[in-house]
Coordinates of N, CA and C in Angstrom, one line a residue:
M1 N 0.7 -1.1 0.1 CA 0.0 -0.6 -0.2 C 0.7 1.7 -0.1
C2 N 0.9 2.1 -1.1 CA 1.5 3.9 -0.8 C 0.6 4.1 0.3
A3 N 1.6 4.9 1.1 CA 1.1 5.7 1.6 C 0.0 6.9 0.9
L4 N 0.2 7.3 0.3 CA -0.6 8.7 -0.5 C -1.8 7.9 -1.2
D5 N -2.2 6.5 -1.3 CA -3.5 6.1 -2.3 C -4.6 5.5 -1.2
V6 N -5.4 6.6 -1.3 CA -6.2 7.2 -1.0 C -8.2 6.5 -1.3
R7 N -7.5 5.3 -2.4 CA -8.9 4.8 -3.3 C -9.2 3.2 -2.1
P8 N -10.7 2.9 -1.5 CA -10.5 2.0 -0.3 C -10.4 1.1 -1.4
A9 N -9.1 -0.5 -0.2 CA -9.0 -1.2 -0.7 C -9.9 -2.5 -0.6
V10 N -10.5 -2.5 1.0 CA -11.6 -3.2 0.3 C -13.1 -2.5 2.0
A11 N -14.6 -3.1 1.5 CA -15.6 -1.6 1.3 C -15.9 -3.3 2.4
T12 N -16.4 -2.8 3.9 CA -17.7 -3.8 4.4 C -18.6 -2.9 4.4
E13 N -20.1 -3.2 5.8 CA -20.4 -2.6 5.3 C -20.8 -1.4 6.1
R14 N -19.6 -1.4 7.4 CA -19.8 -0.3 8.9 C -17.7 0.1 8.2
L15 N -16.6 -0.9 7.4 CA -16.0 -0.1 7.5 C -14.8 0.1 6.0
L16 N -14.5 1.0 6.0 CA -13.2 1.3 4.6 C -12.0 0.8 5.8
L17 N -11.7 -0.1 4.4 CA -9.7 -0.7 4.7 C -9.1 0.5 3.9
R18 N -8.0 0.5 4.1 CA -6.9 1.7 3.2 C -5.8 1.7 3.6
G19 N -5.5 2.8 2.4 CA -3.8 2.9 2.7 C -4.0 3.9 3.7
P20 N -3.2 4.2 4.7 CA -2.7 5.4 6.1 C -2.4 6.7 4.7
V21 N -2.4 7.4 5.3 CA -2.2 9.1 4.6 C -2.1 9.8 5.8
A22 N -1.6 10.8 5.5 CA -1.0 11.9 6.5 C -2.0 12.1 7.2
A23 N -2.9 12.8 6.7 CA -5.0 13.0 7.9 C -4.7 12.2 8.2
D24 N -4.2 11.1 8.2 CA -4.4 10.1 9.3 C -3.3 10.4 10.4
V25 N -2.3 10.6 10.9 CA -1.5 11.2 12.2 C -2.1 11.0 13.2
N26 N -2.8 11.9 13.3 CA -3.5 13.1 14.9 C -4.2 11.3 14.8
P27 N -5.4 11.0 14.0 CA -6.0 9.9 15.2 C -5.2 9.1 15.6
I28 N -4.0 8.6 14.1 CA -3.3 7.7 15.0 C -3.0 8.4 16.7
A29 N -1.9 9.3 16.2 CA -1.1 8.7 17.7 C -1.8 9.4 18.7
E30 N -3.8 9.8 18.6 CA -4.7 9.9 20.0 C -5.5 8.7 20.4
L31 N -5.1 7.4 19.6 CA -5.9 6.6 19.5 C -4.8 5.8 20.5
A32 N -3.6 6.1 19.5 CA -2.4 4.9 19.8 C -1.1 5.2 21.6
N33 N -1.8 6.2 21.7 CA -1.4 7.0 23.2 C -2.1 6.0 24.0
D34 N -2.4 5.0 24.7 CA -3.6 4.4 25.5 C -2.3 3.3 25.9
L35 N -2.4 2.8 27.3 CA -1.4 1.6 27.7 C -2.3 0.7 27.6
G36 N -3.7 0.4 27.5 CA -4.8 -0.8 27.4 C -4.3 -1.0 25.9
V37 N -4.0 0.2 24.8 CA -4.3 -0.2 23.9 C -2.8 -1.3 22.5
A38 N -1.9 0.3 23.5 CA 0.2 -0.7 23.3 C 0.6 -1.9 23.7
G39 N -0.5 -1.9 24.6 CA 0.3 -3.0 26.3 C -0.5 -4.4 25.6
M40 N -1.0 -4.3 24.6 CA -1.5 -5.5 23.2 C -1.1 -5.1 22.0
T41 N -0.1 -4.8 22.2 CA 0.6 -5.1 20.9 C 1.5 -5.4 20.8
S42 N 2.3 -5.3 19.6 CA 3.7 -6.0 19.5 C 4.8 -4.8 19.7
N43 N 4.2 -4.2 18.6 CA 5.6 -2.6 18.7 C 5.0 -1.5 18.5
L44 N 3.5 -1.2 19.4 CA 3.4 -0.2 19.8 C 4.0 0.6 20.7
P45 N 5.4 1.9 20.7 CA 5.4 1.7 22.2 C 4.5 2.6 22.8
Y46 N 4.2 2.8 24.0 CA 4.0 4.0 24.9 C 4.9 4.9 25.9
P47 N 4.8 5.9 26.1 CA 3.5 6.7 25.7 C 3.7 6.3 24.3
Y48 N 3.0 7.4 23.1 CA 3.1 7.2 21.2 C 2.7 8.9 21.6
R49 N 3.5 8.7 20.7 CA 3.6 10.4 20.3 C 3.5 10.7 18.5
Q50 N 3.3 11.9 18.5 CA 2.9 12.7 17.2 C 3.6 12.3 16.3
A51 N 5.8 12.5 16.9 CA 6.3 11.7 16.4 C 6.2 10.6 15.1
D52 N 5.9 9.5 16.6 CA 5.4 8.2 16.5 C 4.9 7.5 15.4
A53 N 3.8 8.4 14.9 CA 2.5 8.2 13.9 C 3.0 9.0 12.7
E54 N 3.8 10.3 12.6 CA 4.4 10.6 11.8 C 5.3 9.9 11.4
A55 N 6.0 8.6 12.0 CA 7.1 7.7 11.9 C 6.5 6.6 11.0
F56 N 5.2 6.2 11.5 CA 4.8 5.3 10.8 C 3.9 5.3 9.7
V57 N 3.3 6.0 9.3 CA 2.8 6.7 8.5 C 3.5 6.7 6.9
G58 N 4.9 7.6 7.3 CA 6.2 7.9 6.4 C 6.3 6.0 6.1
G59 N 7.2 5.3 7.5 CA 7.3 4.3 6.8 C 6.4 3.4 6.0
V60 N 5.6 3.5 5.7 CA 4.6 2.4 5.0 C 4.7 2.9 3.8
A61 N 4.8 3.9 3.3 CA 4.6 4.1 1.5 C 6.9 3.1 1.5
R62 N 7.1 3.5 2.3 CA 8.1 2.3 1.6 C 8.5 1.0 2.0
M63 N 6.8 0.2 2.6 CA 7.5 -1.4 2.5 C 7.4 -2.2 0.7
N64 N 7.2 -3.6 1.2 CA 7.7 -3.8 0.1 C 6.0 -4.4 -0.2
P65 N 5.5 -4.4 -1.2 CA 4.1 -4.7 -1.2 C 3.5 -6.0 -1.6
R66 N 4.4 -6.8 -2.1 CA 4.5 -8.5 -1.6 C 4.3 -8.8 -0.5
T67 N 5.0 -8.2 0.3 CA 5.6 -8.6 1.9 C 4.2 -8.2 2.9
D68 N 4.3 -6.9 2.7 CA 4.3 -6.5 2.7 C 3.0 -5.5 2.6
A69 N 1.4 -4.6 4.2 CA 0.2 -4.5 3.7 C -0.4 -4.1 4.7
V70 N -0.7 -2.3 5.3 CA -0.9 -2.0 5.7 C -2.5 -1.0 5.8
F71 N -3.1 -1.0 6.6 CA -4.9 -0.6 6.5 C -5.3 0.2 7.4
A72 N -5.4 0.9 6.8 CA -6.2 2.3 8.6 C -7.7 1.6 8.0
V73 N -8.0 1.6 9.1 CA -9.2 1.2 9.4 C -9.9 2.1 10.2
E74 N -11.1 2.4 8.6 CA -11.5 3.4 8.9 C -13.1 3.7 8.7
H75 N -13.7 4.4 9.9 CA -15.8 4.0 9.9 C -16.4 4.9 9.3
R76 N -17.3 4.3 9.0 CA -17.6 4.9 8.1 C -18.3 7.0 8.8
E77 N -18.9 6.3 9.8 CA -18.9 7.8 10.9 C -17.7 8.4 11.8
F78 N -17.2 7.4 12.1 CA -16.6 7.9 13.5 C -15.1 8.2 13.1
G79 N -14.2 7.5 11.8 CA -12.9 8.2 11.1 C -12.3 7.2 11.4
L80 N -11.1 7.3 11.5 CA -10.5 6.2 11.8 C -9.9 5.5 12.6
I81 N -10.3 4.6 13.1 CA -11.2 3.9 14.7 C -9.7 2.9 14.8
G82 N -8.3 1.9 13.7 CA -7.2 1.7 14.1 C -7.0 1.4 12.8
M83 N -6.0 0.8 13.1 CA -4.9 -0.3 12.0 C -5.0 -1.8 12.4
L84 N -4.5 -1.6 10.8 CA -4.4 -3.9 10.5 C -3.0 -3.6 9.8
G85 N -2.5 -4.4 9.3 CA -1.4 -4.7 8.7 C -1.1 -6.8 8.3
F86 N -0.7 -7.1 7.5 CA 0.0 -8.6 7.3 C 1.4 -7.8 6.7
H87 N 2.2 -8.2 7.7 CA 4.1 -8.1 7.5 C 4.8 -9.4 7.8
E88 N 5.9 -9.6 6.6 CA 6.9 -10.9 7.1 C 7.3 -11.2 7.5
R89 N 6.5 -11.5 8.6 CA 7.9 -11.9 10.3 C 8.9 -12.8 9.8
E90 N 8.8 -13.9 9.1 CA 10.1 -15.2 8.6 C 9.8 -14.9 6.6
P91 N 10.7 -15.8 5.8 CA 10.2 -15.5 4.6 C 8.8 -16.6 3.9
R92 N 8.0 -16.1 3.6 CA 6.5 -16.4 3.0 C 6.0 -16.6 4.2
R93 N 6.3 -15.9 4.8 CA 5.1 -16.5 6.3 C 4.5 -14.8 6.9
Q94 N 3.6 -14.7 6.4 CA 2.7 -13.3 6.8 C 2.4 -13.6 7.4
E95 N 1.8 -12.4 8.8 CA 1.7 -12.5 10.4 C 0.5 -11.4 10.6
L96 N -0.7 -11.1 10.8 CA -1.7 -10.4 11.0 C -0.9 -9.5 12.1
G97 N -1.6 -8.4 11.8 CA -1.8 -7.8 13.8 C -2.2 -6.4 13.5
Y98 N -3.5 -6.0 14.4 CA -4.5 -5.2 14.2 C -4.3 -4.5 16.3
W99 N -4.9 -3.9 16.0 CA -5.5 -3.1 16.7 C -6.8 -1.7 16.3
L100 N -7.2 -1.4 17.7 CA -8.5 -0.8 17.5 C -8.2 0.0 18.6
G101 N -8.7 1.2 18.5 CA -9.1 2.6 19.6 C -10.0 2.3 21.0
R102 N -9.6 2.3 21.7 CA -10.6 1.7 22.7 C -11.9 1.8 22.7
P103 N -12.4 4.1 22.3 CA -13.9 3.6 22.5 C -13.8 2.6 21.1
F104 N -13.6 1.4 20.5 CA -14.4 0.9 20.1 C -14.6 -0.8 19.9
W105 N -13.8 -0.9 21.5 CA -13.7 -2.2 21.4 C -15.2 -2.8 21.7
G106 N -14.9 -4.1 20.9 CA -16.1 -4.6 21.9 C -17.9 -4.0 20.7
R107 N -16.7 -4.0 19.9 CA -18.5 -3.7 18.8 C -18.6 -4.4 17.7
G108 N -17.8 -5.6 17.8 CA -17.6 -6.6 16.5 C -16.8 -5.3 15.3
Y109 N -16.2 -4.5 15.4 CA -15.1 -3.7 14.3 C -14.0 -4.5 14.4
A110 N -13.1 -4.9 15.4 CA -11.8 -5.7 14.6 C -12.3 -7.4 13.8
T111 N -13.9 -7.9 14.0 CA -13.9 -9.5 13.7 C -14.0 -8.8 12.3
E112 N -14.4 -7.5 12.0 CA -15.7 -7.5 10.7 C -14.1 -7.0 9.8
A113 N -13.2 -5.9 10.2 CA -12.1 -5.9 9.6 C -10.8 -6.8 9.3
V114 N -10.5 -8.2 10.3 CA -10.2 -8.6 10.2 C -10.3 -10.0 8.5
T115 N -11.8 -10.1 8.8 CA -12.2 -11.0 8.1 C -12.3 -9.8 7.0
A116 N -13.0 -9.1 6.2 CA -12.3 -8.5 5.7 C -10.9 -8.6 5.1
A117 N -9.9 -8.2 5.5 CA -8.7 -7.9 5.6 C -8.1 -10.2 4.6
L118 N -8.3 -11.1 5.3 CA -8.4 -12.1 5.0 C -8.6 -12.5 3.3
R119 N -10.1 -11.7 3.3 CA -10.2 -12.1 2.0 C -9.5 -11.1 0.9
W120 N -9.7 -9.9 1.5 CA -8.5 -9.6 0.4 C -6.9 -10.1 0.4
A121 N -6.7 -10.5 1.3 CA -5.3 -11.5 1.3 C -6.0 -12.7 0.2
R122 N -7.0 -12.7 0.4 CA -6.9 -14.9 -0.4 C -6.8 -14.1 -1.5
G123 N -8.2 -13.4 -2.4 CA -7.7 -12.6 -2.9 C -6.8 -12.4 -4.2
D124 N -6.8 -10.3 -3.8 CA -5.7 -9.7 -4.5 C -4.4 -10.0 -4.2
W125 N -4.4 -10.5 -3.0 CA -2.6 -10.9 -2.4 C -2.6 -12.2 -3.3
R126 N -3.5 -13.4 -2.8 CA -3.1 -14.6 -3.1 C -2.4 -15.8 -2.2
K127 N -3.3 -15.2 -1.1 CA -2.6 -15.7 0.1 C -3.1 -17.1 0.3
N128 N -2.6 -17.3 0.9 CA -3.3 -18.9 1.7 C -3.4 -19.6 2.4
V129 N -2.1 -19.2 3.6 CA -2.0 -19.1 4.8 C -1.5 -17.7 5.5
V130 N -1.6 -17.4 6.7 CA -1.7 -15.9 7.3 C -1.5 -16.2 8.9
W131 N -0.5 -16.4 9.3 CA -0.3 -16.6 11.0 C -0.6 -14.9 11.8
A132 N -1.1 -15.3 13.1 CA -1.1 -14.2 14.2 C -1.1 -14.9 14.9
G133 N -1.3 -14.0 16.1 CA -1.0 -14.7 17.6 C -1.4 -13.2 18.4
H134 N -2.3 -13.6 19.6 CA -2.5 -13.1 20.3 C -1.7 -13.6 21.8
F135 N -1.1 -12.5 22.3 CA -0.7 -12.3 24.2 C -2.4 -13.5 25.0
A136 N -1.5 -14.0 25.5 CA -2.3 -14.5 26.1 C -2.4 -14.1 26.8
D137 N -3.0 -13.5 27.8 CA -3.9 -12.1 28.3 C -4.5 -11.2 27.5
N138 N -4.8 -11.9 26.8 CA -5.3 -10.4 25.9 C -6.7 -11.8 24.8
R139 N -7.4 -12.7 26.1 CA -8.7 -13.0 25.5 C -8.8 -12.2 23.6
A140 N -9.9 -11.3 24.4 CA -10.7 -10.9 23.1 C -10.4 -11.2 21.8
S141 N -9.2 -10.8 21.5 CA -8.1 -11.0 20.7 C -8.0 -11.9 20.0
G142 N -7.8 -13.6 20.4 CA -7.8 -14.5 20.4 C -9.5 -14.9 19.1
Q143 N -11.0 -14.3 20.6 CA -12.0 -14.3 20.7 C -12.3 -13.7 18.8
V144 N -11.6 -12.5 18.6 CA -11.5 -12.1 17.0 C -11.0 -12.5 16.1
L145 N -10.1 -13.9 16.2 CA -9.5 -14.1 14.9 C -9.8 -16.1 15.6
C146 N -10.4 -15.7 16.1 CA -11.9 -17.3 15.9 C -12.1 -17.5 15.6
K147 N -13.7 -16.5 15.6 CA -14.4 -15.5 14.3 C -14.0 -15.6 13.2
A148 N -12.6 -14.6 13.4 CA -12.0 -15.1 11.7 C -12.3 -16.3 11.2
G149 N -12.4 -17.3 11.6 CA -11.3 -18.2 10.4 C -9.9 -18.9 11.1
F150 N -9.1 -18.1 12.0 CA -8.4 -18.5 12.9 C -8.1 -20.0 13.4
L151 N -7.4 -21.3 13.8 CA -7.2 -22.0 14.4 C -6.0 -22.0 15.5
Y152 N -5.8 -22.3 16.6 CA -4.7 -22.2 17.2 C -4.0 -23.4 17.2
T153 N -2.5 -22.8 17.2 CA -1.7 -24.2 17.0 C -1.1 -24.7 17.5
G154 N -1.3 -24.6 18.5 CA -0.7 -25.1 20.5 C 0.4 -24.7 20.6
D155 N 1.0 -23.6 20.2 CA 2.5 -23.4 20.2 C 1.9 -21.7 20.9
V156 N 3.0 -21.8 21.8 CA 2.9 -20.3 23.3 C 4.4 -19.8 22.7
E157 N 4.8 -18.9 21.7 CA 6.0 -18.5 21.7 C 6.3 -16.9 23.0
P158 N 7.5 -16.9 22.9 CA 7.6 -15.7 23.7 C 7.8 -14.2 22.8
R159 N 6.7 -13.5 23.0 CA 7.3 -12.1 22.2 C 7.2 -10.0 23.1
V160 N 8.8 -9.8 22.4 CA 8.5 -8.2 23.2 C 7.2 -7.6 22.6
S161 N 6.9 -6.8 23.7 CA 6.0 -5.8 23.6 C 6.1 -4.6 24.0
A162 N 6.7 -3.9 22.8 CA 7.0 -2.4 23.1 C 6.2 -1.6 23.8
G163 N 4.5 -2.3 23.9 CA 4.6 -1.1 24.9 C 4.1 -1.6 26.8
R164 N 4.9 -2.6 26.5 CA 4.9 -3.4 28.0 C 6.3 -3.2 28.5
G165 N 7.0 -2.4 27.7 CA 8.5 -1.9 28.3 C 9.4 -2.7 27.8
G166 N 9.0 -3.2 26.6 CA 10.0 -4.5 25.7 C 9.9 -5.9 26.8
A167 N 9.0 -6.1 27.4 CA 9.4 -6.8 28.6 C 8.6 -8.2 27.6
P168 N 9.1 -9.5 27.0 CA 8.4 -10.5 26.2 C 7.1 -10.5 26.9
A169 N 6.2 -11.6 26.2 CA 4.9 -11.4 26.8 C 4.5 -12.9 26.3
P170 N 4.0 -14.3 27.0 CA 4.0 -15.4 25.9 C 2.5 -15.1 25.3
T171 N 2.8 -15.7 23.6 CA 1.9 -15.5 23.0 C 1.0 -16.5 22.2
R172 N -0.4 -16.6 21.9 CA -1.2 -17.9 21.5 C -0.8 -17.7 20.3
M173 N -0.7 -18.4 19.5 CA -0.2 -18.2 18.1 C -1.2 -19.3 17.3
M174 N -1.8 -18.9 16.5 CA -2.3 -19.0 15.1 C -2.9 -19.2 14.0
V175 N -3.4 -20.3 12.9 CA -3.1 -20.4 12.1 C -4.2 -20.3 10.9
W176 N -4.3 -19.4 10.1 CA -5.5 -19.2 9.0 C -5.2 -20.4 7.8
L177 N -6.3 -21.1 7.5 CA -6.1 -21.2 6.1 C -7.2 -21.2 5.2
A178 N -6.4 -20.6 3.8 CA -7.4 -20.2 3.1 C -8.2 -22.0 3.4

């Protein structure tokens, strides 16, 4: 995804998944600057500053579109509510990650976004296998991934969380098969 691409990549009943743009910097910084959000991700530092959001949006344009894809999750009424991305963690192993701002938890938006992104990955990107993980203390994320069709692998890996001060946290691994 190019950071300047503003065409909707994926549309659902309530959401648009599209490439992030410069206008997303402020809402990203505001929503991500929440320890409850950052602490459930691997990559979001806490505190999350405006400069972090600027660097993130700028970095998306430099990603390899064959191995990485990032979507701003935009609600048709509320605007940007979070981010979702696929990243190549190991060669030919795409891993899904996502986060939503706290005001948008528990409303089905994450499941809707993940499901739509997987449809896109299978159709447009030709991916048949996608990996994901959730911290063991984040059961809500596990439920989202299960509803989207992921299955537990039985593996638990220690994953570092920038939002938890770089401390490793047990991560339950999951896989989605098209």
